[in-house]
Amino acid sequence: MATYYVGPGGNNANSGLSWALRKLTLAGAEAVVAAGDTVYVGPGTYREQLTCTISGTLGNPITYIGDYFGHFTDGIGGLVRITASDDDETYQQRDGFDLGGFNYRSFIGFSVDVSDSNDPAWQHGCFRVSSVIGAVVNNCYMFNGFRGVMHHAADGFVPGFEVSNCYFDGTIIGISFVDSANLVNNAAIDIYNCIFNNMGRTIARGILFTRIGGAVVRNCSFIALNNGIRSTVALTAGQTMTVNNSMFEKCQVALFGVSGHAGNIAENYNNFWDCTADRTDVNTGANSINLPPYRDPRFFFRLVDNFRLVTPFDLAEYCQFINLPGVSPPAHDMRGTGTIGAHRDWGPLEYDPTLLTASGGIPRSRLIGGV
Amino acid sequence: MHPISVNVFTSDISASSSAAQANLSVRVTVNWSTQDGHKYTHSETANLQAVLRAIPVEDLKAFAMDFLIQQVCQKAFSQTNPKPYTKDGV
């Protein structure tokens, strides 16, 4: 199990086995990795599409880590951006990462942007995980892109992937999993602690699924979307997409099911606020509610206060339903904060009252009385 | 009064698309409540006829259903008594 390094100033002729001997591109690392290996990618902008060429194995995935803090690479830190554009004016590549059908691949800590063109030839995504099992996309920020994460197949393949702690900002469809020909049952798709935001087009969906049953969505926020989650074709009887502990705010239709198949989306323990319709052709969860959410705007005040923003996700969303029980929420929120109180809060961010104090480890903004 | 807990069910969908025209008809039933606890329901058949190039019927349903559901919801909310209200200000 080797560790490789990639960064600006590297050379693909290097071994990649240390930061000093780093590769220049992700493709350079891909040429040498094997199951169980880890690749640390240093801060910088990488104008390439990584097309995978090898699988990891169960328990020994191949992991690429964008080293935002620089702890393992340059010691300084910064954005690790993968872009499909060569010049920030037009897009030359279709995808950010294309797994190419290879299994057990993990990607952590990247900022990814690709074209959001409506042209079918370009409707790919930041991560293309089509027809794979064991794929993980974690702690990633995706913007533009016709799709953030996509599994598109026509062969009845039963996909398996996890998408967690990710922010989908302006991708036209956040996560799209589609089989265009066959009904697929019991897919192992787990989506949690994600924020879907700012997808204003008529066709914008947080999550779109077609003919694929078995996915679970937990503790996500869907904000200002045309559809939060949409199912387009009736699933096999008994198959569902399960949605729990999530928040839907200002969506046109938060949950959009299939006429005559109101059980396809099985929702419960969710909060809906200010959506034109909470549900279309979806049965109402017995424990779902309608309460106003309140954002914690500290991220803004830190941003304008000499850029002392600790993390772009240093925000919380809370309301009266803090610590209401739910169904199988993840143990930690997208910041890594564990349960505070009796239950894990709904949505991707745990409300942490200790962050309100200077002693909480995060400096207060001068605008609210900090130093 | 602010509409909350808005649920929509559709039925009797018919859609056709030709080189000259697209047609969509759907029965839309809207059930909603307001913060004062009143419950309301509104049901009507919404129709769309548009001059469009031939597009797949599934695409027509996917895109035009959104429009018709929104239209019916706004019409329904505007009839909420005692204070007429439309969520999107139209």
GROMACS .gro file of C-alpha atoms in nm:
model
  461
    1MET     CA    1   0.000   0.000   0.000
    2ALA     CA    2   0.197   0.296  -0.128
    3THR     CA    3   0.144   0.669  -0.075
    4TYR     CA    4   0.192   0.898  -0.372
    5TYR     CA    5   0.204   1.276  -0.403
    6VAL     CA    6   0.093   1.514  -0.676
    7GLY     CA    7   0.148   1.887  -0.690
    8PRO     CA    8   0.250   2.195  -0.885
    9GLY     CA    9   0.619   2.185  -0.972
   10GLY     CA   10   0.617   1.807  -0.992
   11ASN     CA   11   0.713   1.585  -1.281
   12ASN     CA   12   0.534   1.276  -1.401
   13ALA     CA   13   0.874   1.114  -1.458
   14ASN     CA   14   0.926   1.123  -1.079
   15SER     CA   15   0.838   0.825  -0.862
   16GLY     CA   16   0.572   1.026  -0.678
   17LEU     CA   17   0.665   0.853  -0.354
   18SER     CA   18   0.742   1.176  -0.165
   19TRP     CA   19   0.638   1.541  -0.187
   20ALA     CA   20   0.987   1.626  -0.314
   21LEU     CA   21   0.947   1.364  -0.587
   22ARG     CA   22   0.583   1.445  -0.662
   23LYS     CA   23   0.400   1.382  -0.984
   24LEU     CA   24   0.269   1.682  -1.176
   25THR     CA   25  -0.079   1.557  -1.264
   26LEU     CA   26  -0.343   1.324  -1.127
   27ALA     CA   27  -0.312   1.122  -1.446
   28GLY     CA   28   0.055   1.079  -1.364
   29ALA     CA   29  -0.039   0.919  -1.033
   30GLU     CA   30  -0.311   0.709  -1.191
   31ALA     CA   31  -0.048   0.539  -1.405
   32VAL     CA   32   0.121   0.389  -1.098
   33VAL     CA   33  -0.147   0.331  -0.831
   34ALA     CA   34  -0.271  -0.007  -0.715
   35ALA     CA   35  -0.540  -0.129  -0.474
   36GLY     CA   36  -0.495   0.016  -0.126
   37ASP     CA   37  -0.283   0.312  -0.235
   38THR     CA   38  -0.338   0.674  -0.129
   39VAL     CA   39  -0.261   0.980  -0.339
   40TYR     CA   40  -0.225   1.321  -0.172
   41VAL     CA   41  -0.290   1.605  -0.414
   42GLY     CA   42  -0.137   1.936  -0.308
   43PRO     CA   43  -0.303   2.278  -0.329
   44GLY     CA   44  -0.327   2.410  -0.682
   45THR     CA   45  -0.538   2.414  -0.996
   46TYR     CA   46  -0.540   2.100  -1.207
   47ARG     CA   47  -0.678   2.149  -1.554
   48GLU     CA   48  -0.742   1.787  -1.636
   49GLN     CA   49  -1.003   1.515  -1.631
   50LEU     CA   50  -0.890   1.215  -1.433
   51THR     CA   51  -1.005   0.900  -1.609
   52CYS     CA   52  -0.954   0.601  -1.382
   53THR     CA   53  -0.784   0.294  -1.521
   54ILE     CA   54  -0.776   0.051  -1.228
   55SER     CA   55  -1.003  -0.074  -0.948
   56GLY     CA   56  -0.938  -0.089  -0.579
   57THR     CA   57  -1.080  -0.380  -0.384
   58LEU     CA   58  -1.323  -0.417  -0.095
   59GLY     CA   59  -1.133  -0.290   0.210
   60ASN     CA   60  -0.847  -0.163  -0.007
   61PRO     CA   61  -0.982   0.127  -0.208
   62ILE     CA   62  -0.764   0.363  -0.407
   63THR     CA   63  -0.800   0.703  -0.240
   64TYR     CA   64  -0.726   1.048  -0.381
   65ILE     CA   65  -0.717   1.323  -0.118
   66GLY     CA   66  -0.720   1.693  -0.195
   67ASP     CA   67  -0.491   1.823   0.080
   68TYR     CA   68  -0.667   2.154   0.149
   69PHE     CA   69  -0.472   2.217   0.469
   70GLY     CA   70  -0.138   2.122   0.322
   71HIS     CA   71  -0.052   1.893   0.612
   72PHE     CA   72   0.068   1.617   0.382
   73THR     CA   73   0.196   1.821   0.089
   74ASP     CA   74   0.319   2.182   0.072
   75GLY     CA   75   0.276   2.272   0.440
   76ILE     CA   76   0.079   2.582   0.342
   77GLY     CA   77  -0.256   2.464   0.216
   78GLY     CA   78  -0.512   2.603  -0.023
   79LEU     CA   79  -0.778   2.505  -0.266
   80VAL     CA   80  -0.731   2.182  -0.458
   81ARG     CA   81  -0.926   2.261  -0.771
   82ILE     CA   82  -1.000   2.018  -1.052
   83THR     CA   83  -1.138   2.204  -1.349
   84ALA     CA   84  -1.247   2.091  -1.692
   85SER     CA   85  -1.150   2.431  -1.832
   86ASP     CA   86  -0.808   2.511  -1.975
   87ASP     CA   87  -0.853   2.886  -1.950
   88ASP     CA   88  -1.153   2.958  -1.721
   89GLU     CA   89  -1.340   3.080  -2.026
   90THR     CA   90  -1.453   2.762  -2.201
   91TYR     CA   91  -1.461   2.399  -2.098
   92GLN     CA   92  -1.249   2.148  -2.282
   93GLN     CA   93  -1.307   1.833  -2.074
   94ARG     CA   94  -1.641   1.672  -2.000
   95ASP     CA   95  -1.591   1.533  -1.651
   96GLY     CA   96  -1.383   1.614  -1.348
   97PHE     CA   97  -1.337   1.252  -1.244
   98ASP     CA   98  -1.454   0.965  -1.462
   99LEU     CA   99  -1.430   0.634  -1.279
  100GLY     CA  100  -1.457   0.455  -1.611
  101GLY     CA  101  -1.638   0.159  -1.455
  102PHE     CA  102  -1.361   0.091  -1.202
  103ASN     CA  103  -1.465   0.001  -0.849
  104TYR     CA  104  -1.364   0.097  -0.496
  105ARG     CA  105  -1.235   0.444  -0.567
  106SER     CA  106  -1.251   0.727  -0.310
  107PHE     CA  107  -1.220   1.102  -0.363
  108ILE     CA  108  -1.194   1.340  -0.071
  109GLY     CA  109  -1.143   1.715  -0.041
  110PHE     CA  110  -1.165   1.844  -0.397
  111SER     CA  111  -1.326   2.149  -0.552
  112VAL     CA  112  -1.454   2.042  -0.892
  113ASP     CA  113  -1.604   2.248  -1.173
  114VAL     CA  114  -1.711   2.133  -1.517
  115SER     CA  115  -1.938   2.258  -1.793
  116ASP     CA  116  -2.307   2.303  -1.722
  117SER     CA  117  -2.390   2.292  -2.091
  118ASN     CA  118  -2.729   2.151  -2.179
  119ASP     CA  119  -2.578   1.993  -2.491
  120PRO     CA  120  -2.623   1.614  -2.451
  121ALA     CA  121  -2.264   1.559  -2.558
  122TRP     CA  122  -2.152   1.758  -2.255
  123GLN     CA  123  -2.406   1.651  -1.997
  124HIS     CA  124  -2.160   1.473  -1.778
  125GLY     CA  125  -2.053   1.562  -1.433
  126CYS     CA  126  -1.800   1.654  -1.174
  127PHE     CA  127  -1.788   1.286  -1.078
  128ARG     CA  128  -1.896   1.015  -1.320
  129VAL     CA  129  -1.950   0.700  -1.117
  130SER     CA  130  -2.148   0.505  -1.373
  131SER     CA  131  -2.169   0.128  -1.326
  132VAL     CA  132  -1.938   0.102  -1.028
  133ILE     CA  133  -1.955  -0.026  -0.672
  134GLY     CA  134  -1.762   0.103  -0.374
  135ALA     CA  135  -1.722   0.461  -0.496
  136VAL     CA  136  -1.693   0.734  -0.231
  137VAL     CA  137  -1.718   1.110  -0.284
  138ASN     CA  138  -1.658   1.291   0.043
  139ASN     CA  139  -1.590   1.651   0.150
  140CYS     CA  140  -1.608   1.785  -0.205
  141TYR     CA  141  -1.740   2.114  -0.340
  142MET     CA  142  -1.897   2.101  -0.683
  143PHE     CA  143  -2.004   2.395  -0.893
  144ASN     CA  144  -2.123   2.448  -1.248
  145GLY     CA  145  -2.158   2.104  -1.398
  146PHE     CA  146  -2.469   1.969  -1.559
  147ARG     CA  147  -2.447   1.701  -1.294
  148GLY     CA  148  -2.248   1.685  -0.973
  149VAL     CA  149  -2.235   1.308  -0.931
  150MET     CA  150  -2.380   1.080  -1.194
  151HIS     CA  151  -2.447   0.713  -1.252
  152HIS     CA  152  -2.600   0.663  -1.593
  153ALA     CA  153  -2.638   0.315  -1.738
  154ALA     CA  154  -2.868   0.112  -1.958
  155ASP     CA  155  -2.766  -0.238  -1.858
  156GLY     CA  156  -2.940  -0.296  -1.524
  157PHE     CA  157  -2.614  -0.262  -1.328
  158VAL     CA  158  -2.674  -0.237  -0.952
  159PRO     CA  159  -2.459   0.058  -0.844
  160GLY     CA  160  -2.310   0.121  -0.503
  161PHE     CA  161  -2.169   0.452  -0.391
  162GLU     CA  162  -2.157   0.699  -0.102
  163VAL     CA  163  -2.177   1.075  -0.133
  164SER     CA  164  -2.131   1.259   0.194
  165ASN     CA  165  -2.037   1.601   0.332
  166CYS     CA  166  -2.056   1.762  -0.011
  167TYR     CA  167  -2.183   2.100  -0.128
  168PHE     CA  168  -2.356   2.115  -0.465
  169ASP     CA  169  -2.351   2.478  -0.570
  170GLY     CA  170  -2.512   2.556  -0.901
  171THR     CA  171  -2.487   2.212  -1.054
  172ILE     CA  172  -2.799   2.169  -1.267
  173ILE     CA  173  -2.864   1.824  -1.121
  174GLY     CA  174  -2.682   1.751  -0.796
  175ILE     CA  175  -2.684   1.372  -0.807
  176SER     CA  176  -2.832   1.185  -1.100
  177PHE     CA  177  -2.872   0.810  -1.106
  178VAL     CA  178  -3.044   0.672  -1.405
  179ASP     CA  179  -3.090   0.343  -1.585
  180SER     CA  180  -3.248   0.431  -1.913
  181ALA     CA  181  -3.377   0.080  -1.987
  182ASN     CA  182  -3.397  -0.152  -1.685
  183LEU     CA  183  -3.553  -0.144  -1.341
  184VAL     CA  184  -3.274  -0.178  -1.084
  185ASN     CA  185  -3.343  -0.302  -0.732
  186ASN     CA  186  -3.159  -0.263  -0.402
  187ALA     CA  187  -2.886  -0.028  -0.517
  188ALA     CA  188  -2.648   0.053  -0.230
  189ILE     CA  189  -2.654   0.431  -0.256
  190ASP     CA  190  -2.606   0.633   0.062
  191ILE     CA  191  -2.625   1.013   0.047
  192TYR     CA  192  -2.588   1.214   0.368
  193ASN     CA  193  -2.479   1.550   0.512
  194CYS     CA  194  -2.499   1.724   0.175
  195ILE     CA  195  -2.623   2.071   0.079
  196PHE     CA  196  -2.792   2.123  -0.255
  197ASN     CA  197  -2.826   2.489  -0.339
  198ASN     CA  198  -2.853   2.745  -0.613
  199MET     CA  199  -2.972   2.537  -0.906
  200GLY     CA  200  -3.216   2.783  -1.050
  201ARG     CA  201  -3.305   2.633  -1.384
  202THR     CA  202  -3.642   2.483  -1.461
  203ILE     CA  203  -3.484   2.139  -1.483
  204ALA     CA  204  -3.282   2.176  -1.165
  205ARG     CA  205  -3.307   1.882  -0.928
  206GLY     CA  206  -3.113   1.814  -0.612
  207ILE     CA  207  -3.134   1.441  -0.675
  208LEU     CA  208  -3.287   1.272  -0.978
  209PHE     CA  209  -3.347   0.899  -0.993
  210THR     CA  210  -3.488   0.693  -1.274
  211ARG     CA  211  -3.565   0.321  -1.242
  212ILE     CA  212  -3.320   0.273  -0.954
  213GLY     CA  213  -3.452   0.165  -0.615
  214GLY     CA  214  -3.278   0.127  -0.282
  215ALA     CA  215  -3.111   0.464  -0.231
  216VAL     CA  216  -3.113   0.635   0.109
  217VAL     CA  217  -3.087   1.011   0.165
  218ARG     CA  218  -3.020   1.136   0.518
  219ASN     CA  219  -2.956   1.474   0.679
  220CYS     CA  220  -2.937   1.682   0.365
  221SER     CA  221  -3.056   2.037   0.288
  222PHE     CA  222  -3.231   2.121  -0.036
  223ILE     CA  223  -3.256   2.495  -0.085
  224ALA     CA  224  -3.423   2.691  -0.367
  225LEU     CA  225  -3.445   2.410  -0.620
  226ASN     CA  226  -3.702   2.330  -0.882
  227ASN     CA  227  -3.732   1.980  -0.738
  228GLY     CA  228  -3.546   1.867  -0.428
  229ILE     CA  229  -3.574   1.500  -0.519
  230ARG     CA  230  -3.750   1.369  -0.826
  231SER     CA  231  -3.844   1.020  -0.936
  232THR     CA  232  -3.939   0.989  -1.300
  233VAL     CA  233  -4.034   0.624  -1.356
  234ALA     CA  234  -4.227   0.382  -1.133
  235LEU     CA  235  -3.995   0.148  -0.945
  236THR     CA  236  -4.031  -0.225  -0.897
  237ALA     CA  237  -4.304  -0.293  -0.640
  238GLY     CA  238  -4.156  -0.267  -0.291
  239GLN     CA  239  -3.856  -0.063  -0.399
  240THR     CA  240  -3.819   0.290  -0.266
  241MET     CA  241  -3.591   0.585  -0.226
  242THR     CA  242  -3.585   0.661   0.146
  243VAL     CA  243  -3.554   1.021   0.264
  244ASN     CA  244  -3.509   1.103   0.633
  245ASN     CA  245  -3.392   1.389   0.855
  246SER     CA  246  -3.362   1.632   0.567
  247MET     CA  247  -3.474   1.988   0.511
  248PHE     CA  248  -3.644   2.132   0.206
  249GLU     CA  249  -3.668   2.506   0.176
  250LYS     CA  250  -3.815   2.726  -0.097
  251CYS     CA  251  -3.830   2.449  -0.356
  252GLN     CA  252  -4.089   2.452  -0.632
  253VAL     CA  253  -4.180   2.091  -0.554
  254ALA     CA  254  -3.966   1.944  -0.276
  255LEU     CA  255  -4.041   1.577  -0.344
  256PHE     CA  256  -4.173   1.491  -0.688
  257GLY     CA  257  -4.288   1.133  -0.737
  258VAL     CA  258  -4.462   0.938  -1.010
  259SER     CA  259  -4.835   0.969  -1.062
  260GLY     CA  260  -5.007   0.662  -0.918
  261HIS     CA  261  -4.691   0.544  -0.735
  262ALA     CA  262  -4.688   0.759  -0.426
  263GLY     CA  263  -4.480   0.506  -0.232
  264ASN     CA  264  -4.172   0.530  -0.456
  265ILE     CA  265  -4.029   0.808  -0.240
  266ALA     CA  266  -4.062   0.701   0.124
  267GLU     CA  267  -4.019   1.014   0.330
  268ASN     CA  268  -4.038   1.065   0.705
  269TYR     CA  269  -3.881   1.290   0.969
  270ASN     CA  270  -3.827   1.574   0.722
  271ASN     CA  271  -3.894   1.946   0.741
  272PHE     CA  272  -4.058   2.141   0.459
  273TRP     CA  273  -4.073   2.518   0.453
  274ASP     CA  274  -4.198   2.763   0.197
  275CYS     CA  275  -4.209   2.522  -0.094
  276THR     CA  276  -4.481   2.579  -0.351
  277ALA     CA  277  -4.562   2.210  -0.304
  278ASP     CA  278  -4.400   1.989  -0.042
  279ARG     CA  279  -4.488   1.672  -0.227
  280THR     CA  280  -4.632   1.575  -0.560
  281ASP     CA  281  -4.742   1.212  -0.576
  282VAL     CA  282  -4.555   1.129  -0.255
  283ASN     CA  283  -4.718   1.003   0.064
  284THR     CA  284  -4.681   1.225   0.369
  285GLY     CA  285  -4.439   1.099   0.633
  286ALA     CA  286  -4.611   1.060   0.968
  287ASN     CA  287  -4.339   1.252   1.152
  288SER     CA  288  -4.255   1.518   0.895
  289ILE     CA  289  -4.317   1.879   0.988
  290ASN     CA  290  -4.339   2.235   0.861
  291LEU     CA  291  -4.130   2.472   1.069
  292PRO     CA  292  -3.928   2.775   0.967
  293PRO     CA  293  -3.551   2.718   0.953
  294TYR     CA  294  -3.312   2.983   1.079
  295ARG     CA  295  -2.962   3.011   0.946
  296ASP     CA  296  -2.661   3.093   1.152
  297PRO     CA  297  -2.511   3.387   0.959
  298ARG     CA  298  -2.175   3.384   1.134
  299PHE     CA  299  -2.009   3.264   0.818
  300PHE     CA  300  -2.096   3.599   0.658
  301PHE     CA  301  -1.970   3.815   0.942
  302ARG     CA  302  -1.647   3.622   0.955
  303LEU     CA  303  -1.611   3.657   0.580
  304VAL     CA  304  -1.634   4.036   0.595
  305ASP     CA  305  -1.422   4.054   0.906
  306ASN     CA  306  -1.075   4.034   0.752
  307PHE     CA  307  -1.153   3.700   0.596
  308ARG     CA  308  -1.137   3.515   0.921
  309LEU     CA  309  -1.365   3.253   0.781
  310VAL     CA  310  -1.274   2.930   0.951
  311THR     CA  311  -1.448   2.707   0.701
  312PRO     CA  312  -1.691   2.771   0.419
  313PHE     CA  313  -1.925   2.534   0.596
  314ASP     CA  314  -1.914   2.720   0.925
  315LEU     CA  315  -2.283   2.771   0.929
  316ALA     CA  316  -2.562   2.590   1.095
  317GLU     CA  317  -2.929   2.568   1.037
  318TYR     CA  318  -3.160   2.525   1.326
  319CYS     CA  319  -3.516   2.567   1.433
  320GLN     CA  320  -3.761   2.434   1.685
  321PHE     CA  321  -3.698   2.077   1.582
  322ILE     CA  322  -3.346   2.060   1.721
  323ASN     CA  323  -3.299   1.721   1.876
  324LEU     CA  324  -3.625   1.574   1.764
  325PRO     CA  325  -3.567   1.203   1.710
  326GLY     CA  326  -3.526   1.079   1.356
  327VAL     CA  327  -3.431   0.766   1.168
  328SER     CA  328  -3.069   0.650   1.142
  329PRO     CA  329  -2.896   0.986   1.107
  330PRO     CA  330  -2.518   0.975   1.065
  331ALA     CA  331  -2.317   1.008   1.385
  332HIS     CA  332  -2.148   1.332   1.276
  333ASP     CA  333  -2.249   1.634   1.072
  334MET     CA  334  -2.053   1.766   0.775
  335ARG     CA  335  -1.816   1.954   1.008
  336GLY     CA  336  -1.750   1.640   1.209
  337THR     CA  337  -1.954   1.765   1.505
  338GLY     CA  338  -2.113   1.478   1.693
  339THR     CA  339  -2.448   1.464   1.863
  340ILE     CA  340  -2.519   1.759   2.091
  341GLY     CA  341  -2.808   1.672   2.316
  342ALA     CA  342  -3.027   1.370   2.289
  343HIS     CA  343  -3.033   1.331   1.914
  344ARG     CA  344  -2.841   1.424   1.603
  345ASP     CA  345  -3.010   1.731   1.452
  346TRP     CA  346  -3.184   1.705   1.118
  347GLY     CA  347  -3.006   1.847   0.818
  348PRO     CA  348  -2.634   1.842   0.735
  349LEU     CA  349  -2.521   2.073   1.017
  350GLU     CA  350  -2.553   2.020   1.390
  351TYR     CA  351  -2.640   2.338   1.574
  352ASP     CA  352  -2.357   2.392   1.819
  353PRO     CA  353  -2.430   2.662   2.080
  354THR     CA  354  -2.070   2.654   2.203
  355LEU     CA  355  -1.964   2.819   1.880
  356LEU     CA  356  -2.140   3.133   1.997
  357THR     CA  357  -1.872   3.195   2.258
  358ALA     CA  358  -1.515   3.305   2.215
  359SER     CA  359  -1.408   3.009   2.422
  360GLY     CA  360  -1.555   2.777   2.165
  361GLY     CA  361  -1.230   2.780   1.971
  362ILE     CA  362  -1.346   2.996   1.684
  363PRO     CA  363  -1.279   3.371   1.707
  364ARG     CA  364  -1.583   3.592   1.719
  365SER     CA  365  -1.632   3.858   1.463
  366ARG     CA  366  -1.571   4.216   1.575
  367LEU     CA  367  -1.915   4.286   1.441
  368ILE     CA  368  -2.067   4.078   1.714
  369GLY     CA  369  -1.836   4.188   1.990
  370GLY     CA  370  -1.532   3.972   1.932
  371VAL     CA  371  -1.171   4.077   1.951
  372MET     CA  372  -5.261   3.325   0.544
  373HIS     CA  373  -4.940   3.140   0.468
  374PRO     CA  374  -4.999   2.799   0.307
  375ILE     CA  375  -4.799   2.519   0.464
  376SER     CA  376  -4.797   2.143   0.428
  377VAL     CA  377  -4.882   2.154   0.060
  378ASN     CA  378  -4.943   1.814  -0.098
  379VAL     CA  379  -5.025   1.754  -0.462
  380PHE     CA  380  -5.148   1.442  -0.635
  381THR     CA  381  -5.181   1.398  -1.008
  382SER     CA  382  -5.392   1.159  -1.213
  383ASP     CA  383  -5.549   1.111  -1.555
  384ILE     CA  384  -5.238   1.226  -1.738
  385SER     CA  385  -5.249   1.233  -2.114
  386ALA     CA  386  -4.969   1.363  -2.329
  387SER     CA  387  -4.902   1.375  -2.699
  388SER     CA  388  -4.644   1.538  -2.915
  389SER     CA  389  -4.630   1.585  -3.286
  390ALA     CA  390  -4.413   1.783  -3.523
  391ALA     CA  391  -4.650   2.074  -3.484
  392GLN     CA  392  -4.795   2.068  -3.137
  393ALA     CA  393  -4.761   1.928  -2.787
  394ASN     CA  394  -5.058   1.855  -2.563
  395LEU     CA  395  -5.064   1.770  -2.196
  396SER     CA  396  -5.360   1.721  -1.970
  397VAL     CA  397  -5.339   1.633  -1.602
  398ARG     CA  398  -5.580   1.626  -1.310
  399VAL     CA  399  -5.417   1.810  -1.021
  400THR     CA  400  -5.542   1.790  -0.664
  401VAL     CA  401  -5.387   2.028  -0.411
  402ASN     CA  402  -5.432   1.982  -0.037
  403TRP     CA  403  -5.287   2.241   0.195
  404SER     CA  404  -5.324   2.393   0.535
  405THR     CA  405  -5.252   2.735   0.678
  406GLN     CA  406  -5.078   2.835   0.996
  407ASP     CA  407  -5.409   2.902   1.164
  408GLY     CA  408  -5.494   2.534   1.120
  409HIS     CA  409  -5.744   2.558   0.835
  410LYS     CA  410  -5.728   2.291   0.570
  411TYR     CA  411  -5.809   2.346   0.206
  412THR     CA  412  -5.836   2.140  -0.109
  413HIS     CA  413  -5.857   2.233  -0.474
  414SER     CA  414  -5.882   2.005  -0.774
  415GLU     CA  415  -5.892   2.082  -1.142
  416THR     CA  416  -5.777   1.949  -1.477
  417ALA     CA  417  -5.497   2.159  -1.619
  418ASN     CA  418  -5.422   2.162  -1.986
  419LEU     CA  419  -5.130   2.277  -2.192
  420GLN     CA  420  -5.123   2.318  -2.566
  421ALA     CA  421  -4.808   2.455  -2.715
  422VAL     CA  422  -4.649   2.491  -3.052
  423LEU     CA  423  -4.332   2.296  -3.003
  424ARG     CA  424  -4.105   2.096  -3.218
  425ALA     CA  425  -4.151   1.723  -3.174
  426ILE     CA  426  -4.018   1.637  -2.830
  427PRO     CA  427  -4.035   1.303  -2.651
  428VAL     CA  428  -4.356   1.264  -2.455
  429GLU     CA  429  -4.161   1.177  -2.140
  430ASP     CA  430  -3.970   1.506  -2.166
  431LEU     CA  431  -4.295   1.691  -2.219
  432LYS     CA  432  -4.440   1.535  -1.906
  433ALA     CA  433  -4.125   1.599  -1.704
  434PHE     CA  434  -4.106   1.968  -1.785
  435ALA     CA  435  -4.465   2.073  -1.844
  436MET     CA  436  -4.604   1.898  -1.535
  437ASP     CA  437  -4.395   2.134  -1.322
  438PHE     CA  438  -4.552   2.432  -1.493
  439LEU     CA  439  -4.907   2.306  -1.463
  440ILE     CA  440  -4.869   2.206  -1.099
  441GLN     CA  441  -4.729   2.548  -1.014
  442GLN     CA  442  -5.012   2.712  -1.202
  443VAL     CA  443  -5.279   2.515  -1.019
  444CYS     CA  444  -5.113   2.571  -0.681
  445GLN     CA  445  -5.105   2.945  -0.729
  446LYS     CA  446  -5.465   2.947  -0.838
  447ALA     CA  447  -5.560   2.737  -0.538
  448PHE     CA  448  -5.374   2.954  -0.289
  449SER     CA  449  -5.535   3.266  -0.431
  450GLN     CA  450  -5.872   3.125  -0.330
  451THR     CA  451  -5.771   3.073   0.033
  452ASN     CA  452  -6.010   3.260   0.258
  453PRO     CA  453  -6.039   3.484   0.443
  454LYS     CA  454  -5.726   3.654   0.307
  455PRO     CA  455  -5.635   3.569  -0.049
  456TYR     CA  456  -5.269   3.487  -0.073
  457THR     CA  457  -5.036   3.368  -0.344
  458LYS     CA  458  -4.704   3.241  -0.230
  459ASP     CA  459  -4.502   3.382  -0.514
  460GLY     CA  460  -4.666   3.720  -0.515
  461VAL     CA  461  -4.844   3.680  -0.846
   0.00000   0.00000   0.00000
